[in-house]
Coordinates of C-alpha atoms (C1' of nucleotides) in Angstrom, one line a residue:
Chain A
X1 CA 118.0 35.3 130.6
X2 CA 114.2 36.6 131.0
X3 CA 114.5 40.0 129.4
X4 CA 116.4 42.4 131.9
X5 CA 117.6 46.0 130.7
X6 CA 120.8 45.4 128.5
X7 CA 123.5 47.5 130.2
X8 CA 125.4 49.6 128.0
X9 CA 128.0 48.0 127.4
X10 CA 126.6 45.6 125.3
X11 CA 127.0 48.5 122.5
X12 CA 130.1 48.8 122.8
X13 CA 130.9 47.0 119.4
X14 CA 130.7 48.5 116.1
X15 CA 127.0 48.4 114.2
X16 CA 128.4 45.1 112.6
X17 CA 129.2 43.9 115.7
X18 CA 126.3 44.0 118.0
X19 CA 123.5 43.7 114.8
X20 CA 123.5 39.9 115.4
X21 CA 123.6 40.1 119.1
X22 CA 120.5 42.3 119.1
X23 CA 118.3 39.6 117.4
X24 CA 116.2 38.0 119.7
X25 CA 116.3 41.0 122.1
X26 CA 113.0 43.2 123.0
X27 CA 112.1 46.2 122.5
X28 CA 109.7 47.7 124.8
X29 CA 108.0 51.3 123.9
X30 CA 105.9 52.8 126.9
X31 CA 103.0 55.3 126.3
X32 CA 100.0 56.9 127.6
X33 CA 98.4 54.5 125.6
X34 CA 99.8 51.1 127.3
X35 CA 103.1 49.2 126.0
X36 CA 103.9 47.6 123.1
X37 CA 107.1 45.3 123.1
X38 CA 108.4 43.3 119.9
X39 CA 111.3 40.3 119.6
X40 CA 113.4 41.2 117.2
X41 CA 113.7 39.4 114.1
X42 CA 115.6 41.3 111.6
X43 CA 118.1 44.2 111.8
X44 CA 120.8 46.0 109.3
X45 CA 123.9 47.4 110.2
X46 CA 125.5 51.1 109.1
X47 CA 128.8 51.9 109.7
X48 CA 129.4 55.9 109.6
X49 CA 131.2 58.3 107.2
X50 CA 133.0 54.9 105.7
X51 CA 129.4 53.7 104.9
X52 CA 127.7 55.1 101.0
X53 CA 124.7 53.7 102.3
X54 CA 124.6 55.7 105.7
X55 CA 122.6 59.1 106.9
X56 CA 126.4 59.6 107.7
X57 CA 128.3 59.5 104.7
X58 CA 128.3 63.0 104.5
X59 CA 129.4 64.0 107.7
X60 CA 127.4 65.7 110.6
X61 CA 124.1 67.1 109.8
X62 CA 120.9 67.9 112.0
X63 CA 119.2 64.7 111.1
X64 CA 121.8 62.2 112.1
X65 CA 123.4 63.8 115.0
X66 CA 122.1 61.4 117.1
X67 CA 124.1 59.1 115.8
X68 CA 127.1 60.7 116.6
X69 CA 126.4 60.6 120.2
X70 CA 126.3 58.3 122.8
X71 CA 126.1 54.5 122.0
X72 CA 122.6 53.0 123.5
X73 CA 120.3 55.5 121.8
X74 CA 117.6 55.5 119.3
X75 CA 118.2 57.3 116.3
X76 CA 114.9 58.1 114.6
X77 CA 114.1 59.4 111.3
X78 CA 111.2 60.1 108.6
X79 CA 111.2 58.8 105.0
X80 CA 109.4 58.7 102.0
X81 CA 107.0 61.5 103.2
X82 CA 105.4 59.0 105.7
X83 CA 107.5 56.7 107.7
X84 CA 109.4 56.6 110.5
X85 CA 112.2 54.1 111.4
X86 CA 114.4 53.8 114.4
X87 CA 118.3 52.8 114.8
X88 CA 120.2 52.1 118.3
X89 CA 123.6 53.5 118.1
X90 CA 126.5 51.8 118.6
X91 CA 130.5 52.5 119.7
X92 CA 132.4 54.2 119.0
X93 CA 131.0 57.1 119.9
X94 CA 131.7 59.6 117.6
X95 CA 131.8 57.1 114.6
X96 CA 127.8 57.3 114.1
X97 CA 127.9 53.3 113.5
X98 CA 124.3 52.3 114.5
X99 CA 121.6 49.4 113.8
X100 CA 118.2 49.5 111.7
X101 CA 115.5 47.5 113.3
X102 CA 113.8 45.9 110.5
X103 CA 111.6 43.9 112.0
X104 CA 110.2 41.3 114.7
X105 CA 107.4 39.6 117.1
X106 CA 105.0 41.3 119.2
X107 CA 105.3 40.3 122.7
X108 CA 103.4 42.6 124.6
X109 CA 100.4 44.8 123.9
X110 CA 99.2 42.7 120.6
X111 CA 96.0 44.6 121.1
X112 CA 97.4 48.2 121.0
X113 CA 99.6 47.4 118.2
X114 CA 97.1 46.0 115.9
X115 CA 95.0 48.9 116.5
X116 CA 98.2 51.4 115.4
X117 CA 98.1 49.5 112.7
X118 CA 94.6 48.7 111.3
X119 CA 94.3 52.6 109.5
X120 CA 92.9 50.0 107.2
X121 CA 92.1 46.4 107.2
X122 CA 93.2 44.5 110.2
X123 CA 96.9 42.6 109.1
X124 CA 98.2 39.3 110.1
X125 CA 99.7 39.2 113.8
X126 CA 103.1 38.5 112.1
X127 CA 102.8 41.5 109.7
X128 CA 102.6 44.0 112.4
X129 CA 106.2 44.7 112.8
X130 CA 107.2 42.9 109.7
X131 CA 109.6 46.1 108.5
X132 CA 111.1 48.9 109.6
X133 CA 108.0 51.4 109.2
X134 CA 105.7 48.8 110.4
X135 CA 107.5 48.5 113.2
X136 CA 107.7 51.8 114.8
X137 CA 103.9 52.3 113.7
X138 CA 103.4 49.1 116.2
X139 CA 105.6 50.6 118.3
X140 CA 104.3 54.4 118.2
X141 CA 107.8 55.1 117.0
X142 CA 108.7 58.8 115.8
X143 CA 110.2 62.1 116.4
X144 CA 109.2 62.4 120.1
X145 CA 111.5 58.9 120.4
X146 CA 114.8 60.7 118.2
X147 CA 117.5 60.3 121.2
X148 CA 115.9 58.3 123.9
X149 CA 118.3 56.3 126.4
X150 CA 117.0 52.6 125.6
X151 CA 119.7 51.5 128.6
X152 CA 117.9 53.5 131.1
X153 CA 115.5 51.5 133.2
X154 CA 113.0 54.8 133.6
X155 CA 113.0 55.2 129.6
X156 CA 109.6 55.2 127.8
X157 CA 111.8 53.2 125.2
X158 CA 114.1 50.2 126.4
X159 CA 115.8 47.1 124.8
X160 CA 115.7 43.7 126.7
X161 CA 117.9 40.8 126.6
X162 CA 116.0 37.8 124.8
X163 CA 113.7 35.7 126.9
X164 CA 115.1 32.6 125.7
X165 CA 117.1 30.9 123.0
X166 CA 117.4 32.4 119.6
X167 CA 117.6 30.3 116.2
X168 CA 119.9 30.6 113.8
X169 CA 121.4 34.2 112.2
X170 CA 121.4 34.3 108.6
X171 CA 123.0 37.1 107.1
X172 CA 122.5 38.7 103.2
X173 CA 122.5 42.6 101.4
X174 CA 121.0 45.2 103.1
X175 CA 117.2 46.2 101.8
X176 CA 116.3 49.6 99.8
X177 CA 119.8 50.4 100.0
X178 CA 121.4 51.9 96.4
X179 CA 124.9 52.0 97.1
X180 CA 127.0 49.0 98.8
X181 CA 124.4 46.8 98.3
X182 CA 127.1 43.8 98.4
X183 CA 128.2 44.2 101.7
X184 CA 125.9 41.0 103.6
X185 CA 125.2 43.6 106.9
X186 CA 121.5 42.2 107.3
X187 CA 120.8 39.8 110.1
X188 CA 117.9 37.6 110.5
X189 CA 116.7 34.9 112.5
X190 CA 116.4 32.1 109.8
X191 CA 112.7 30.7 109.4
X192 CA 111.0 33.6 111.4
X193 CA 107.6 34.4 109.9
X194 CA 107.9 38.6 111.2
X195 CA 111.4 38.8 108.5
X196 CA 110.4 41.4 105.9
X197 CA 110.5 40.4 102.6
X198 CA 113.7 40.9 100.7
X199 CA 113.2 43.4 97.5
X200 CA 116.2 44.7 95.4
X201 CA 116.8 48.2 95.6
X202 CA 114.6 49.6 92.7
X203 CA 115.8 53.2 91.1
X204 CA 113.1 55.1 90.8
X205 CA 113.1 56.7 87.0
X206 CA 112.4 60.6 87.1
X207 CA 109.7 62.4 85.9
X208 CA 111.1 64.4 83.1
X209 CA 108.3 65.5 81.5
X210 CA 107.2 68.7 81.2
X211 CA 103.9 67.2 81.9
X212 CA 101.5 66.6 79.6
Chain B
dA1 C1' 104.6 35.0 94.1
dC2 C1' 106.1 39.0 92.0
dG3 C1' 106.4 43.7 89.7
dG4 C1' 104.9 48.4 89.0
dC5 C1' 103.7 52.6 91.1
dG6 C1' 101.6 56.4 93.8
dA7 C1' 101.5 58.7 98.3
dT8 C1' 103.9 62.5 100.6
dG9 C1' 107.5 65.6 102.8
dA10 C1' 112.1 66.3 105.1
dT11 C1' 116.7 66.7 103.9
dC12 C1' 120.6 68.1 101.4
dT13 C1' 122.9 70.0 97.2
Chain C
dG1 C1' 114.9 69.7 92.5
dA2 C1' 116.4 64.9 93.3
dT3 C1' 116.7 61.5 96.4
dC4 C1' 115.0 58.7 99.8
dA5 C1' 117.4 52.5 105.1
dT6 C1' 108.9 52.2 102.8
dC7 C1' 104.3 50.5 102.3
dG8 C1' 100.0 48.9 100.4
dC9 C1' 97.3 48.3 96.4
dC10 C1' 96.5 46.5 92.2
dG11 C1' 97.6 44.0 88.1
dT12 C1' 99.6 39.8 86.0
dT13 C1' 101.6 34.8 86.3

DNA sequence: ACGGCGATGATCT
DNA sequence: GATCATCGCCGTT
């Protein structure tokens, strides 16, 4: 139990299966730069074309086809014009079931991180990976990353199994999510300071004006 | 502590 | 052309 390679069968549940088991694991993102790894904290779970609130609902596209492959993956993408955030994909394969990393500790290479993340002001240790964006930005987390092998020992991105006991998992609504927002398929580790705080999807009202 | 909102662009219809 | 699995800033309690 001191953070060796997770093999893959470890995600060989569905997304709702292994979310809970992946709190309290690490992950470990090697660069040029040095290595940043967090303990993770806070997760969500998607669960494929059955799933309203998943890059998959609508079948196979370019973006998500990562997440139709091979379980033990990271499936990365870009949002809101500025943000990346990364999934691991889970079994089967072919189902695209896969879980968000929302959020977590840095345990390694607090330095590096804070400097990825100080574009302005210098935020709290806790806030460096506190959500999903936050997290890869720690992390260096983006397109190069889409499809990595976290299970292979010789990956610039792997997960670890968790240095030592984990509290207790609390579970609630997913975040930013406008469709099946009833289903309780977020996982944290109850009382950790690096949990992202919990906002109610907010619909965003168009701009219908024909300007002004 | 909490709510509103702008930034900024890929993706899909 | 609308929608986004977000964040940080600024205003008000």
């Amino acid at each position: 139990m001191n953070g060796g390679l997770l093999p893959r069968s470890f995600f060989a549940g569905t997304g709702v299966e292994v979310a809970p088991r992946l709190l309290g694991c690490v992950l470990s993102a090697s660069s040029d730069d040095g290595e940043v790894a967090v303990a993770l904290s806070e997760v969500e779970a998607y669960a494929g074309e059955s799933d309203p609130a998943s890059h998959a609902y609508r079948g196979p596209t370019r973006r998500n086809e990562v997440m139709y492959g091979a379980p033990g993956h990271a499936y990365v993408y870009f949002t809101y014009g500025m943000h990346f955030c990364v999934n691991l994909v889970c079994s089967p394969e072919g189902t695209a079931t896969a879980v968000l990393l929302r959020g977590g500790a840095i345990v390694t290479g607090t330095e590096l991180a804070r400097e990825r993340r100080s574009v302005r002001g210098s935020p709290a240790d806790r806030d460096l990976a506190r959500g999903p964006a936050r997290l890869c930005q720690a992390l260096g987390i983006d397109r190069a990353q889409n499809g990595l092998d976290v299970c292979d020992v010789a990956s610039p991105l792997r997960i670890l199994a968790a240095a030592g006991p984990v509290g207790a998992v609390c579970t609630g609504p997913r975040v930013g999510v406008s469709s099946a927002a009833t289903v309780p398929w977020r996982f944290w580790i109850e009382g950790d300071p690096t949990v992202s705080v919990y906002r109610v999807h907010a619909p965003r009202r168009a701009n219908h004006s024909g300007g002004r």
